Short mmCIF file of C-alpha atoms in Angstrom, two decimals:
data_model
loop_
_atom_site.label_atom_id
_atom_site.label_comp_id
_atom_site.label_asym_id
_atom_site.label_seq_id
_atom_site.Cartn_x
_atom_site.Cartn_y
_atom_site.Cartn_z
CA MET D 1 48.05 -179.80 53.33
CA PHE D 2 49.43 -176.49 54.61
CA SER D 3 46.20 -174.61 53.81
CA ASN D 4 44.13 -177.13 55.77
CA PHE D 5 46.68 -176.89 58.57
CA LEU D 6 46.16 -173.12 58.70
CA ILE D 7 42.36 -173.47 58.89
CA GLY D 8 42.75 -175.87 61.82
CA LEU D 9 45.24 -173.53 63.48
CA ARG D 10 43.01 -170.47 63.12
CA GLU D 11 39.82 -172.14 64.32
CA GLY D 12 41.75 -173.84 67.12
CA LEU D 13 43.39 -170.63 68.35
CA GLU D 14 40.04 -168.84 68.47
CA ALA D 15 38.86 -171.42 71.00
CA VAL D 16 42.11 -172.10 72.86
CA LEU D 17 43.23 -168.54 73.63
CA VAL D 18 40.46 -167.55 76.04
CA VAL D 19 40.46 -170.96 77.71
CA SER D 20 44.23 -170.96 78.29
CA ILE D 21 44.11 -167.50 79.87
CA LEU D 22 41.20 -168.55 82.07
CA VAL D 23 43.05 -171.67 83.18
CA ALA D 24 46.23 -169.67 83.88
CA TYR D 25 44.20 -167.24 85.96
CA LEU D 26 42.65 -169.99 88.08
CA VAL D 27 45.97 -171.73 88.61
CA LYS D 28 47.67 -168.43 89.36
CA SER D 29 45.12 -167.41 91.96
CA GLY D 30 45.27 -170.78 93.65
CA ARG D 31 41.81 -171.86 92.44
CA GLY D 32 42.92 -174.96 90.64
CA ASP D 33 39.90 -176.77 92.08
CA GLN D 34 37.71 -174.68 89.73
CA LEU D 35 39.39 -176.07 86.62
CA THR D 36 36.83 -178.87 86.32
CA ARG D 37 34.22 -176.22 85.49
CA VAL D 38 36.31 -174.86 82.64
CA TRP D 39 36.88 -178.35 81.22
CA THR D 40 33.18 -179.13 81.64
CA GLY D 41 32.17 -176.03 79.69
CA ALA D 42 34.75 -176.64 76.96
CA GLY D 43 33.85 -180.34 76.80
CA ILE D 44 30.13 -179.66 76.42
CA ALA D 45 30.85 -177.17 73.62
CA VAL D 46 33.09 -179.63 71.75
CA ALA D 47 30.57 -182.47 72.11
CA VAL D 48 27.56 -180.37 71.04
CA SER D 49 29.47 -178.87 68.09
CA LEU D 50 30.75 -182.23 66.83
CA ALA D 51 27.32 -183.86 67.20
CA THR D 52 25.49 -181.00 65.47
CA GLY D 53 28.14 -180.86 62.75
CA ALA D 54 27.89 -184.61 62.13
CA LEU D 55 24.09 -184.46 62.01
CA LEU D 56 24.21 -181.65 59.45
CA THR D 57 26.92 -183.29 57.35
CA PHE D 58 25.72 -186.89 57.29
CA GLY D 59 22.08 -186.55 58.39
CA PRO D 60 19.04 -185.84 56.25
CA ARG D 61 19.04 -182.11 56.94
CA GLY D 62 21.41 -179.26 56.18
CA LEU D 63 21.52 -175.76 57.61
CA THR D 64 20.81 -172.63 55.59
CA PHE D 65 23.50 -170.05 55.30
CA GLU D 66 21.47 -167.40 57.19
CA ALA D 67 20.89 -169.75 60.13
CA GLN D 68 24.56 -170.67 60.40
CA GLU D 69 25.68 -167.05 60.25
CA ALA D 70 23.00 -166.01 62.74
CA ILE D 71 24.06 -168.74 65.19
CA GLY D 72 27.73 -167.78 64.83
CA GLY D 73 26.90 -164.09 65.14
CA PHE D 74 24.65 -164.32 68.20
CA LEU D 75 26.96 -166.77 69.99
CA SER D 76 29.84 -164.35 69.36
CA LEU D 77 27.90 -161.46 70.90
CA LEU D 78 26.97 -163.65 73.87
CA ALA D 79 30.61 -164.73 74.22
CA VAL D 80 31.74 -161.08 74.29
CA GLY D 81 29.28 -160.38 77.12
CA PHE D 82 30.57 -163.26 79.20
CA ILE D 83 34.26 -162.63 78.47
CA THR D 84 33.77 -158.99 79.52
CA TRP D 85 32.10 -160.15 82.72
CA MET D 86 34.99 -162.57 83.28
CA ILE D 87 37.61 -159.82 82.87
CA PHE D 88 36.00 -157.71 85.57
CA TRP D 89 35.31 -160.72 87.75
CA MET D 90 39.01 -161.55 87.51
CA ALA D 91 39.96 -157.98 88.37
CA ARG D 92 37.59 -158.02 91.36
CA THR D 93 38.80 -161.31 92.75
CA ALA D 94 42.36 -160.13 92.12
CA ARG D 95 41.70 -157.16 94.37
CA ASN D 96 40.05 -159.36 96.92
CA LEU D 97 43.16 -161.50 96.99
CA LYS D 98 45.17 -158.44 97.88
CA GLY D 99 44.13 -158.02 101.47
CA GLU D 100 40.32 -157.90 101.52
CA LEU D 101 38.38 -160.49 103.45
CA GLU D 102 38.85 -164.09 102.42
CA GLU D 103 35.09 -164.45 102.63
CA GLN D 104 34.56 -161.86 99.91
CA ALA D 105 36.97 -163.59 97.58
CA GLY D 106 35.07 -166.79 98.23
CA LEU D 107 31.78 -165.06 97.39
CA ALA D 108 33.13 -163.80 94.08
CA ILE D 109 34.30 -167.29 93.22
CA SER D 110 30.94 -168.86 94.03
CA ALA D 111 29.17 -166.27 91.86
CA GLY D 112 31.54 -167.24 89.12
CA LYS D 113 30.95 -170.97 89.31
CA TRP D 114 28.41 -171.22 86.52
CA GLY D 115 29.95 -168.25 84.82
CA LEU D 116 33.15 -170.26 84.39
CA VAL D 117 31.29 -173.12 82.71
CA LEU D 118 29.48 -170.68 80.42
CA VAL D 119 32.55 -168.64 79.46
CA ALA D 120 34.47 -171.78 78.54
CA ALA D 121 31.48 -173.21 76.64
CA LEU D 122 30.93 -170.01 74.65
CA ALA D 123 34.63 -169.42 73.95
CA VAL D 124 34.88 -172.89 72.41
CA GLY D 125 31.35 -173.17 71.05
CA ARG D 126 30.86 -169.92 69.15
CA GLU D 127 33.00 -171.11 66.25
CA GLY D 128 32.60 -174.75 67.21
CA LEU D 129 29.94 -175.54 64.63
CA GLU D 130 32.02 -174.07 61.79
CA THR D 131 35.07 -176.03 62.96
CA ALA D 132 33.02 -179.21 63.30
CA LEU D 133 31.55 -178.79 59.80
CA PHE D 134 35.06 -178.29 58.45
CA LEU D 135 36.35 -181.37 60.29
CA TRP D 136 33.47 -183.61 59.20
CA THR D 137 33.78 -182.56 55.55
CA ALA D 138 37.52 -183.28 55.80
CA THR D 139 36.58 -186.71 57.19
CA LYS D 140 34.14 -187.19 54.33
CA ALA D 141 36.96 -186.45 51.88
CA ALA D 142 39.16 -189.04 53.59
CA GLY D 143 37.87 -191.66 51.13
CA SER D 144 39.78 -189.99 48.30
CA THR D 145 42.44 -188.00 50.15
CA LEU D 146 43.66 -187.95 53.76
CA GLU D 147 45.44 -184.62 53.38
CA PRO D 148 42.64 -182.33 54.62
CA LEU D 149 42.01 -184.40 57.74
CA VAL D 150 45.71 -184.72 58.61
CA GLY D 151 46.27 -181.01 57.95
CA ALA D 152 43.29 -179.99 60.08
CA PHE D 153 44.36 -182.30 62.88
CA PHE D 154 47.90 -180.89 63.02
CA GLY D 155 46.51 -177.36 62.88
CA LEU D 156 44.26 -177.97 65.88
CA ALA D 157 47.10 -179.75 67.72
CA THR D 158 49.41 -176.78 67.10
CA ALA D 159 46.74 -174.44 68.48
CA VAL D 160 46.52 -176.54 71.64
CA ILE D 161 50.33 -176.53 72.02
CA LEU D 162 50.40 -172.74 71.56
CA GLY D 163 47.70 -172.52 74.22
CA LEU D 164 49.86 -174.55 76.60
CA LEU D 165 52.84 -172.27 75.90
CA ILE D 166 50.72 -169.16 76.54
CA HIS D 167 49.55 -170.73 79.78
CA ARG D 168 53.12 -171.50 80.85
CA GLY D 169 54.33 -168.01 80.03
CA ALA D 170 51.35 -166.43 81.78
CA VAL D 171 51.84 -168.44 84.95
CA ARG D 172 55.44 -167.25 85.23
CA ILE D 173 54.89 -163.50 85.36
CA ASP D 174 54.15 -161.83 88.68
CA LEU D 175 50.58 -161.65 89.92
CA ARG D 176 49.85 -157.95 89.51
CA ARG D 177 51.27 -157.71 86.02
CA PHE D 178 49.51 -160.97 85.15
CA PHE D 179 46.07 -159.48 85.84
CA SER D 180 46.80 -156.28 83.92
CA VAL D 181 48.28 -158.04 80.90
CA THR D 182 45.74 -160.85 80.59
CA GLY D 183 42.86 -158.46 81.23
CA ALA D 184 43.98 -156.03 78.53
CA LEU D 185 44.68 -158.93 76.16
CA LEU D 186 41.23 -160.41 76.74
CA ILE D 187 39.59 -157.03 76.05
CA ILE D 188 41.33 -156.90 72.66
CA VAL D 189 40.29 -160.52 71.99
CA ALA D 190 36.70 -159.80 73.00
CA ALA D 191 36.60 -156.69 70.79
CA GLY D 192 37.72 -158.88 67.88
CA VAL D 193 35.02 -161.44 68.65
CA LEU D 194 32.47 -158.61 68.75
CA SER D 195 33.37 -157.23 65.33
CA TYR D 196 33.50 -160.78 63.98
CA GLY D 197 29.96 -161.36 65.28
CA ILE D 198 28.84 -158.08 63.69
CA HIS D 199 30.33 -159.26 60.38
CA ASP D 200 28.46 -162.57 60.62
CA LEU D 201 25.19 -160.74 61.26
CA GLN D 202 25.92 -158.40 58.36
CA GLU D 203 26.48 -161.37 56.07
CA ALA D 204 23.25 -162.93 57.28
CA GLY D 205 21.48 -159.69 56.33
CA ILE D 206 20.36 -159.09 59.93
CA LEU D 207 22.55 -155.98 60.16
CA PRO D 208 23.14 -153.61 57.21
CA GLY D 209 26.31 -152.16 55.73
CA LEU D 210 28.16 -155.20 54.40
CA GLY D 211 29.32 -153.25 51.36
CA ALA D 212 30.52 -150.22 53.36
CA VAL D 213 34.18 -151.16 53.77
CA ALA D 214 36.27 -149.03 56.15
CA PHE D 215 39.63 -150.49 55.15
CA ASP D 216 40.97 -153.36 53.08
CA VAL D 217 44.56 -154.39 53.69
CA SER D 218 44.17 -157.95 52.38
CA GLY D 219 46.89 -157.11 49.83
CA ALA D 220 49.43 -156.58 52.63
CA ILE D 221 47.99 -159.20 55.00
CA PRO D 222 46.49 -162.02 52.89
CA PRO D 223 43.94 -163.99 54.97
CA SER D 224 45.45 -167.24 53.69
CA SER D 225 49.01 -166.38 54.81
CA TRP D 226 50.38 -167.73 58.10
CA TYR D 227 50.57 -164.28 59.69
CA GLY D 228 47.06 -163.47 58.49
CA THR D 229 45.98 -166.74 60.11
CA LEU D 230 47.66 -165.88 63.41
CA LEU D 231 46.18 -162.37 63.48
CA LYS D 232 42.73 -163.76 62.74
CA GLY D 233 43.03 -166.65 65.20
CA THR D 234 44.23 -164.53 68.12
CA ILE D 235 42.71 -161.03 67.99
CA ASN D 236 40.23 -161.79 65.18
CA PHE D 237 41.80 -159.17 62.93
CA SER D 238 39.97 -159.05 59.63
CA PRO D 239 42.06 -157.44 56.85
CA ARG D 240 38.85 -156.24 55.20
CA SER D 241 36.54 -154.62 57.72
CA THR D 242 33.26 -152.79 57.30
CA TRP D 243 32.56 -149.44 58.95
CA LEU D 244 30.10 -151.02 61.36
CA GLU D 245 32.73 -153.58 62.47
CA THR D 246 35.40 -150.90 62.91
CA VAL D 247 33.14 -148.48 64.80
CA THR D 248 31.82 -151.27 67.06
CA TRP D 249 35.39 -152.39 67.78
CA LEU D 250 36.32 -148.86 68.89
CA ALA D 251 33.05 -148.33 70.78
CA TYR D 252 33.80 -151.46 72.81
CA THR D 253 37.56 -151.19 73.28
CA ILE D 254 37.84 -147.55 74.36
CA PRO D 255 35.33 -147.52 77.27
CA VAL D 256 36.02 -151.09 78.44
CA LEU D 257 39.79 -150.66 78.42
CA THR D 258 39.42 -147.32 80.24
CA ALA D 259 37.18 -148.88 82.88
CA PHE D 260 39.58 -151.79 83.25
CA ILE D 261 42.65 -149.58 83.69
CA ARG D 262 40.77 -147.58 86.34
CA LYS D 263 39.79 -150.74 88.12
CA VAL D 264 43.27 -152.25 88.08
CA ARG D 265 45.18 -149.10 89.02
CA PRO D 266 44.04 -148.62 92.66
CA THR D 267 45.42 -152.05 93.53
CA ARG D 268 48.89 -150.57 93.33
CA PRO D 269 50.30 -149.54 96.70
CA VAL D 270 49.12 -146.01 97.48
CA PRO D 271 51.56 -143.86 99.47
CA GLY D 272 50.26 -143.19 102.97
CA ARG D 273 48.26 -146.39 103.14
CA SER D 274 49.74 -149.51 104.61
CA ALA D 275 49.60 -151.73 101.57
CA VAL D 276 51.00 -155.24 101.79
CA PRO D 277 52.27 -156.00 98.31
CA ALA D 278 54.67 -158.68 99.51
CA ALA D 279 51.87 -160.81 100.89
CA THR D 280 49.91 -161.06 97.61
CA SER D 281 51.20 -164.35 96.33
CA GLY D 282 50.92 -165.91 99.77
CA ALA D 283 47.32 -164.75 100.24
CA ALA D 284 46.30 -166.63 97.14
CA ARG D 285 46.57 -169.97 98.82
CA MET G 1 21.07 -164.06 84.40
CA THR G 2 20.05 -167.66 84.11
CA ARG G 3 16.69 -166.79 82.57
CA ARG G 4 18.28 -164.43 80.09
CA THR G 5 20.80 -167.07 79.12
CA LEU G 6 17.99 -169.59 78.68
CA LEU G 7 16.04 -167.18 76.48
CA ALA G 8 19.10 -166.54 74.35
CA ALA G 9 19.71 -170.27 74.03
CA LEU G 10 16.08 -170.80 73.02
CA ALA G 11 16.31 -168.02 70.45
CA VAL G 12 19.41 -169.57 68.92
CA MET G 13 17.83 -173.03 68.93
CA SER G 14 14.62 -171.87 67.27
CA LEU G 15 16.73 -170.11 64.66
CA ALA G 16 18.63 -173.32 64.12
CA VAL G 17 15.44 -175.33 63.69
CA SER G 18 13.78 -172.83 61.35
CA GLY G 19 17.01 -172.68 59.39
CA CYS G 20 17.06 -176.38 58.71
CA THR G 21 16.59 -177.54 55.19
CA SER G 22 16.03 -180.94 53.76
CA ASN G 23 19.10 -182.74 52.43
CA GLY G 24 16.75 -185.07 50.54
CA ASP G 25 15.66 -185.33 46.91
CA ALA G 26 13.58 -182.14 46.83
CA THR G 27 16.69 -180.02 46.42
CA THR G 28 18.62 -179.18 43.29
CA THR G 29 22.31 -179.91 43.55
CA VAL G 30 24.82 -177.84 41.62
CA GLU G 31 28.41 -179.07 41.48
CA VAL G 32 31.12 -176.42 41.75
CA VAL G 33 34.85 -176.95 41.30
CA SER G 34 37.08 -174.18 42.60
CA THR G 35 40.77 -174.03 41.69
CA ASP G 36 43.33 -171.28 42.30
CA LYS G 37 42.43 -169.72 38.93
CA GLU G 38 39.02 -171.06 37.96
CA CYS G 39 35.48 -171.36 39.26
CA ARG G 40 33.58 -174.05 37.36
CA VAL G 41 29.86 -173.97 38.18
CA ALA G 42 28.15 -176.99 36.57
CA ALA G 43 24.92 -175.11 35.82
CA THR G 44 24.01 -171.53 35.00
CA GLN G 45 20.48 -171.88 36.32
CA ALA G 46 18.37 -173.86 38.77
CA PRO G 47 14.65 -174.22 39.52
CA VAL G 48 13.27 -172.18 42.41
CA GLY G 49 13.47 -173.83 45.83
CA THR G 50 16.29 -175.30 47.84
CA ILE G 51 19.58 -175.29 45.97
CA THR G 52 22.64 -177.09 47.28
CA PHE G 53 25.99 -176.04 45.90
CA ASP G 54 28.57 -178.77 46.43
CA VAL G 55 31.84 -176.92 46.22
CA ARG G 56 35.02 -178.93 45.74
CA ASN G 57 38.40 -177.29 46.13
CA ASP G 58 40.89 -178.60 43.56
CA GLY G 59 43.34 -175.75 44.19
CA ASN G 60 46.19 -175.34 46.65
CA ASP G 61 44.76 -172.40 48.55
CA VAL G 62 41.77 -172.26 50.88
CA THR G 63 38.68 -171.14 48.98
CA GLU G 64 35.23 -169.74 49.71
CA PHE G 65 32.05 -169.81 47.65
CA TYR G 66 29.40 -167.08 47.56
CA LEU G 67 26.02 -166.52 45.99
CA TYR G 68 25.29 -162.80 45.61
CA ASP G 69 22.16 -160.99 44.48
CA GLU G 70 22.01 -159.40 41.02
CA ASP G 71 23.90 -156.27 42.06
CA GLY G 72 26.69 -158.47 43.40
CA ALA G 73 26.50 -156.76 46.79
CA LYS G 74 24.12 -158.64 49.08
CA VAL G 75 25.23 -162.10 50.20
CA VAL G 76 22.55 -164.75 49.60
CA GLY G 77 24.77 -167.64 50.62
CA GLU G 78 28.34 -168.27 51.69
CA VAL G 79 30.50 -171.22 52.64
CA GLU G 80 34.03 -170.66 53.92
CA ASN G 81 36.97 -172.76 55.04
CA ILE G 82 36.97 -175.03 52.00
CA GLY G 83 40.46 -176.48 52.29
CA PRO G 84 42.23 -178.15 49.36
CA GLY G 85 40.68 -181.55 48.67
CA VAL G 86 37.55 -180.78 50.65
CA THR G 87 33.97 -180.59 49.35
CA ARG G 88 31.57 -178.42 51.30
CA SER G 89 27.89 -177.79 50.74
CA MET G 90 26.15 -174.45 50.72
CA VAL G 91 22.38 -174.62 51.05
CA VAL G 92 20.23 -171.68 49.99
CA GLU G 93 16.52 -171.05 49.61
CA ALA G 94 16.54 -168.82 46.56
CA VAL G 95 13.61 -166.93 45.04
CA VAL G 96 13.23 -166.41 41.28
CA GLY G 97 15.76 -163.90 40.01
CA SER G 98 19.26 -163.18 38.79
CA TYR G 99 22.27 -163.91 40.94
CA GLU G 100 26.06 -164.00 40.83
CA THR G 101 28.23 -166.90 41.94
CA ALA G 102 31.78 -166.35 43.16
CA CYS G 103 34.73 -168.51 44.19
CA LYS G 104 37.32 -166.78 46.34
CA PRO G 105 40.57 -168.72 46.32
CA GLY G 106 42.81 -167.17 48.99
CA MET G 107 39.74 -165.82 50.83
CA ALA G 108 40.28 -162.27 49.52
CA GLY G 109 39.17 -159.97 46.74
CA ASP G 110 35.95 -159.96 44.72
CA GLY G 111 36.33 -163.54 43.57
CA ILE G 112 35.77 -165.24 40.21
CA ARG G 113 32.22 -164.30 39.33
CA ALA G 114 29.60 -165.72 36.99
CA ALA G 115 25.91 -165.09 36.37
CA PHE G 116 23.35 -167.52 37.77
CA GLU G 117 19.57 -167.64 37.26
CA VAL G 118 16.90 -169.08 39.50
CA VAL G 119 13.87 -169.82 37.33
CA ASP G 120 10.21 -170.63 37.91
CA THR G 121 9.39 -174.11 36.66
CA GLY G 122 5.74 -174.14 37.80
#
């Protein structure tokens, strides 16, 4: 039961984390009216994943291993692109909220309308098929044992509760720190998704170097342990990583984090300029 | 952006369609039972074509099942997230040759390996 619980928790966290940060951001910046778009994106992803998963499990056709890995891999890469865009979109609108014209903030939001649907859909959908296949096979097993289904259900439910807690915590911290912390956190998450996608494509044989392992700490952090599950579900930490995964992770994290820090820093009050830090939370409405 | 997204979606969809296999009678099914200590593969060979490995987890830990090439390095097929009590299928289109099967209870290490042959029946 516990093992199935952990699978549900891991797969659930992978989807919930990005969505809960996105929701916190919208609520925090007084754009609660945009939430429908996030739920639409997430809802479409869940529906498509469950339907595809059911078709492949119960229907007349299965999916080859290469195809499943390729789908997971390419969706992950696409998700990284959109999450990165979202981080900088958030940083830009955050700056706009701090004194620039209302109109400009509105423009950034309207550009982000479809982006919001897509980010939510990709964040949930990239691992959605794998989760759906796992859920449907657990359902299939329900004839002989209910344990897998119950375990998976509680795992997913726990992920959703953790997402709610993250959202609550995120909403409480002050606006400026909120953007820095969530932005940096999302960059680490996106980097993990990127190396995960690379690993999928390596397993599918589309990219080489599956055997070239950079480090293997699965002795210290077993993937089936609860802490291994949490590390995998949140930042996509893989205890056994190939060189290509590791190098890609660094090649993404270092420049993107640098660019983000540069972008966030000028929003702090500069001496000599008449900054209005006190008005930030009020301007959001 | 919209066009690029559409193209990407089309690419993924065409991959998905070309990656479909028949779940019907034309495939060979090989039963596999994975426990925390054992990996029982019901057959040591299969005729060339579509092979479905139905992997049941009778252990307490999450398991994975792999089909490697002869050298044991390249992954030919993989199915992960097989929780205790769950049976998951791995579908591969294998050419004639020697392979290695592996169960990985605990999702780590090299797994419990065994030789597997795909033979020409024609």
